[in-house]
CSV table of C-alpha atoms in Angstrom, one decimal:
chain,number,residue,atom,x,y,z
A,1,MET,CA,55.8,15.7,74.0
A,2,ASP,CA,52.8,16.4,71.6
A,3,ILE,CA,51.3,19.6,73.0
A,4,ILE,CA,48.2,19.1,71.0
A,5,LYS,CA,47.6,15.5,72.0
A,6,TRP,CA,48.3,16.5,75.8
A,7,SER,CA,45.7,19.4,75.5
A,8,GLU,CA,43.1,17.2,74.0
A,9,LYS,CA,43.6,14.9,77.1
A,10,LEU,CA,43.5,17.7,79.4
A,11,MET,CA,40.2,19.0,77.7
A,12,SER,CA,38.7,15.4,78.0
A,13,MET,CA,37.6,15.6,74.3
A,14,ASP,CA,35.4,12.7,73.2
A,15,ASP,CA,33.6,12.1,70.0
A,16,LYS,CA,30.4,13.9,71.2
A,17,SER,CA,32.4,17.0,72.4
A,18,TRP,CA,34.5,17.0,69.0
A,19,GLN,CA,31.1,16.9,67.1
A,20,ARG,CA,29.8,19.8,69.2
A,21,HIS,CA,33.1,21.7,68.8
A,22,ALA,CA,32.6,21.6,64.9
A,23,ASN,CA,30.0,24.1,65.4
A,24,PRO,CA,31.2,27.5,64.1
A,25,TRP,CA,29.9,29.3,67.2
A,26,SER,CA,32.3,27.0,69.3
A,27,VAL,CA,35.2,27.7,67.0
A,28,TYR,CA,34.8,31.4,66.7
A,29,SER,CA,33.9,32.0,70.3
A,30,ARG,CA,37.1,30.1,71.4
A,31,PHE,CA,39.2,32.9,70.1
A,32,SER,CA,37.9,34.9,73.2
A,33,ALA,CA,39.6,32.6,75.5
A,34,LEU,CA,43.0,34.4,75.4
A,35,PRO,CA,41.5,37.8,75.8
A,36,LEU,CA,39.4,36.5,78.8
A,37,ILE,CA,42.3,34.8,80.4
A,38,SER,CA,44.3,38.1,79.9
A,39,LEU,CA,41.6,40.2,81.5
A,40,ALA,CA,41.2,37.8,84.4
A,41,PHE,CA,44.8,37.7,85.1
A,42,TRP,CA,45.0,41.5,84.8
A,43,SER,CA,42.1,41.9,87.3
A,44,ARG,CA,44.6,40.9,90.0
A,45,GLU,CA,45.2,44.7,90.0
A,46,TRP,CA,41.7,45.7,91.0
A,47,LEU,CA,40.6,42.5,92.9
A,48,GLY,CA,43.7,41.2,94.5
A,49,ALA,CA,43.2,37.5,95.7
A,50,TYR,CA,39.6,37.7,94.4
A,51,ALA,CA,41.0,37.6,90.8
A,52,LEU,CA,41.1,33.9,91.4
A,53,VAL,CA,37.3,33.9,90.5
A,54,PRO,CA,37.6,35.3,87.0
A,55,ILE,CA,40.8,33.3,86.4
A,56,LEU,CA,39.0,30.2,87.1
A,57,LEU,CA,36.0,31.2,85.1
A,58,SER,CA,38.1,32.1,82.2
A,59,LEU,CA,39.8,28.5,82.3
A,60,LEU,CA,36.3,27.0,82.7
A,61,TRP,CA,35.3,28.7,79.5
A,62,VAL,CA,38.2,27.1,77.6
A,63,TRP,CA,37.2,23.5,78.9
A,64,ILE,CA,33.3,24.1,78.6
A,65,ASN,CA,33.5,25.9,75.0
A,66,PRO,CA,33.4,22.7,73.0
A,67,ARG,CA,30.6,21.3,75.0
A,68,VAL,CA,28.3,24.2,75.2
A,69,PHE,CA,27.1,24.6,71.6
A,70,GLY,CA,25.1,22.0,69.8
A,71,VAL,CA,26.1,19.9,67.0
A,72,PRO,CA,26.0,22.1,63.9
A,73,GLU,CA,23.4,21.4,61.2
A,74,ARG,CA,26.0,22.2,58.4
A,75,THR,CA,29.7,21.5,58.5
A,76,ASP,CA,30.4,22.7,55.1
A,77,ASN,CA,32.3,25.9,56.4
A,78,TRP,CA,35.8,26.9,57.5
A,79,ALA,CA,35.4,26.4,61.3
A,80,SER,CA,33.9,22.8,61.0
A,81,ARG,CA,36.3,21.8,58.4
A,82,GLY,CA,39.1,23.2,60.7
A,83,THR,CA,37.9,21.0,63.4
A,84,PHE,CA,37.7,17.8,61.3
A,85,GLY,CA,41.3,18.6,60.1
A,86,GLU,CA,42.4,18.9,63.6
A,87,ARG,CA,41.2,15.5,64.5
A,88,ILE,CA,42.9,14.1,61.4
A,89,TYR,CA,46.1,15.9,62.6
A,90,LEU,CA,45.6,14.4,66.2
A,91,ASN,CA,45.7,10.8,64.7
A,92,ARG,CA,49.0,11.6,62.6
A,93,HIS,CA,50.7,8.8,64.6
A,94,THR,CA,48.4,6.1,63.4
A,95,GLU,CA,47.0,7.6,60.0
A,96,SER,CA,49.7,9.0,57.7
A,97,ILE,CA,49.2,12.4,56.5
A,98,PRO,CA,51.4,14.2,53.9
A,99,ALA,CA,54.7,15.5,55.0
A,100,HIS,CA,54.0,19.1,53.7
A,101,HIS,CA,51.2,19.3,56.1
A,102,LEU,CA,53.2,18.0,59.1
A,103,ARG,CA,55.9,20.5,58.5
A,104,ALA,CA,53.6,23.5,58.0
A,105,CYS,CA,51.7,22.4,61.3
A,106,ARG,CA,55.0,22.1,63.3
A,107,VAL,CA,56.1,25.5,62.1
A,108,LEU,CA,52.8,27.2,62.9
A,109,GLN,CA,52.7,25.6,66.4
A,110,ALA,CA,56.3,26.8,67.0
A,111,LEU,CA,55.4,30.2,66.0
A,112,SER,CA,52.3,30.4,68.1
A,113,LEU,CA,54.1,29.0,71.0
A,114,ALA,CA,56.9,31.6,70.7
A,115,GLY,CA,54.3,34.3,71.4
A,116,VAL,CA,53.5,32.7,74.8
A,117,PRO,CA,56.5,34.3,76.6
A,118,VAL,CA,55.6,37.6,75.3
A,119,PHE,CA,52.0,37.0,76.4
A,120,ILE,CA,53.1,36.1,80.0
A,121,TYR,CA,55.6,38.9,80.2
A,122,GLY,CA,52.8,41.3,79.4
A,123,LEU,CA,50.7,39.9,81.9
A,124,TYR,CA,53.4,39.7,84.5
A,125,THR,CA,54.6,43.3,84.0
A,126,LEU,CA,50.9,44.5,83.3
A,127,ASP,CA,52.3,46.1,80.1
A,128,LEU,CA,49.3,46.6,77.8
A,129,ALA,CA,51.2,46.8,74.6
A,130,THR,CA,53.3,43.7,75.2
A,131,LEU,CA,50.2,41.7,76.4
A,132,LEU,CA,48.1,42.9,73.3
A,133,LEU,CA,51.2,41.9,71.1
A,134,GLY,CA,51.3,38.6,72.8
A,135,ASN,CA,47.6,37.9,72.3
A,136,LEU,CA,47.8,39.1,68.6
A,137,TRP,CA,50.7,36.8,68.0
A,138,VAL,CA,49.4,33.7,69.6
A,139,MET,CA,45.9,34.2,68.1
A,140,ALA,CA,47.1,34.9,64.6
A,141,PHE,CA,49.1,31.8,64.3
A,142,LYS,CA,46.3,29.8,66.0
A,143,ALA,CA,43.9,31.1,63.3
A,144,TRP,CA,46.6,30.2,60.6
A,145,PHE,CA,46.9,26.8,62.1
A,146,VAL,CA,43.1,26.2,62.0
A,147,ASP,CA,43.2,27.3,58.3
A,148,ARG,CA,46.0,24.6,57.7
A,149,MET,CA,43.7,22.2,59.3
A,150,VAL,CA,41.0,23.1,56.7
A,151,TRP,CA,43.6,22.5,54.1
A,152,LEU,CA,44.6,19.1,55.5
A,153,TYR,CA,40.9,18.1,55.9
A,154,MET,CA,40.2,19.0,52.4
A,155,ASP,CA,43.3,17.0,51.1
A,156,MET,CA,42.4,13.9,53.4
A,157,LYS,CA,38.6,13.7,53.2
A,158,GLU,CA,38.6,11.2,50.6
A,159,ALA,CA,40.7,8.9,52.8
A,160,ARG,CA,38.9,9.8,56.0
A,161,PRO,CA,35.4,11.4,55.4
A,162,GLU,CA,33.6,13.1,58.1
A,163,PRO,CA,30.0,13.6,57.9
A,164,GLU,CA,29.5,16.9,56.0
A,165,ALA,CA,25.9,18.2,55.9
A,166,GLN,CA,25.1,20.4,53.0
């Protein structure tokens, strides 16, 4: 199973939402998602069953984030290029991409995914240090993955150019 393709379907990403997600505000604010989800689940200690409200709101933020910001005026930046690279990566089954990028992306995804049990355990036990470690782990490898997507885009933009404002 391709977790990125699955998440794209779950997110209902179309061309318009991808264009909006290329906005740096969308990319950078997306890094708030995991801490917000953490806080929402942690709120079960204070809110009990009402914690469902912040949990649902934090998950809504994950879904709405790529849609809430406008199409960027400029795309000659790290965040936009990372989004373009991710689109190229998502199409890797129909468009060939260099093997060194595939290997690196798979390793980074696996490393990020390896932090999820730490994150979940920290939430389950309400162990702040473990939860922070899980957040940092997942987010650091996600940021590295985005950086790899920039590299992929820069290597592939001649074969598959995206509109890049200057």
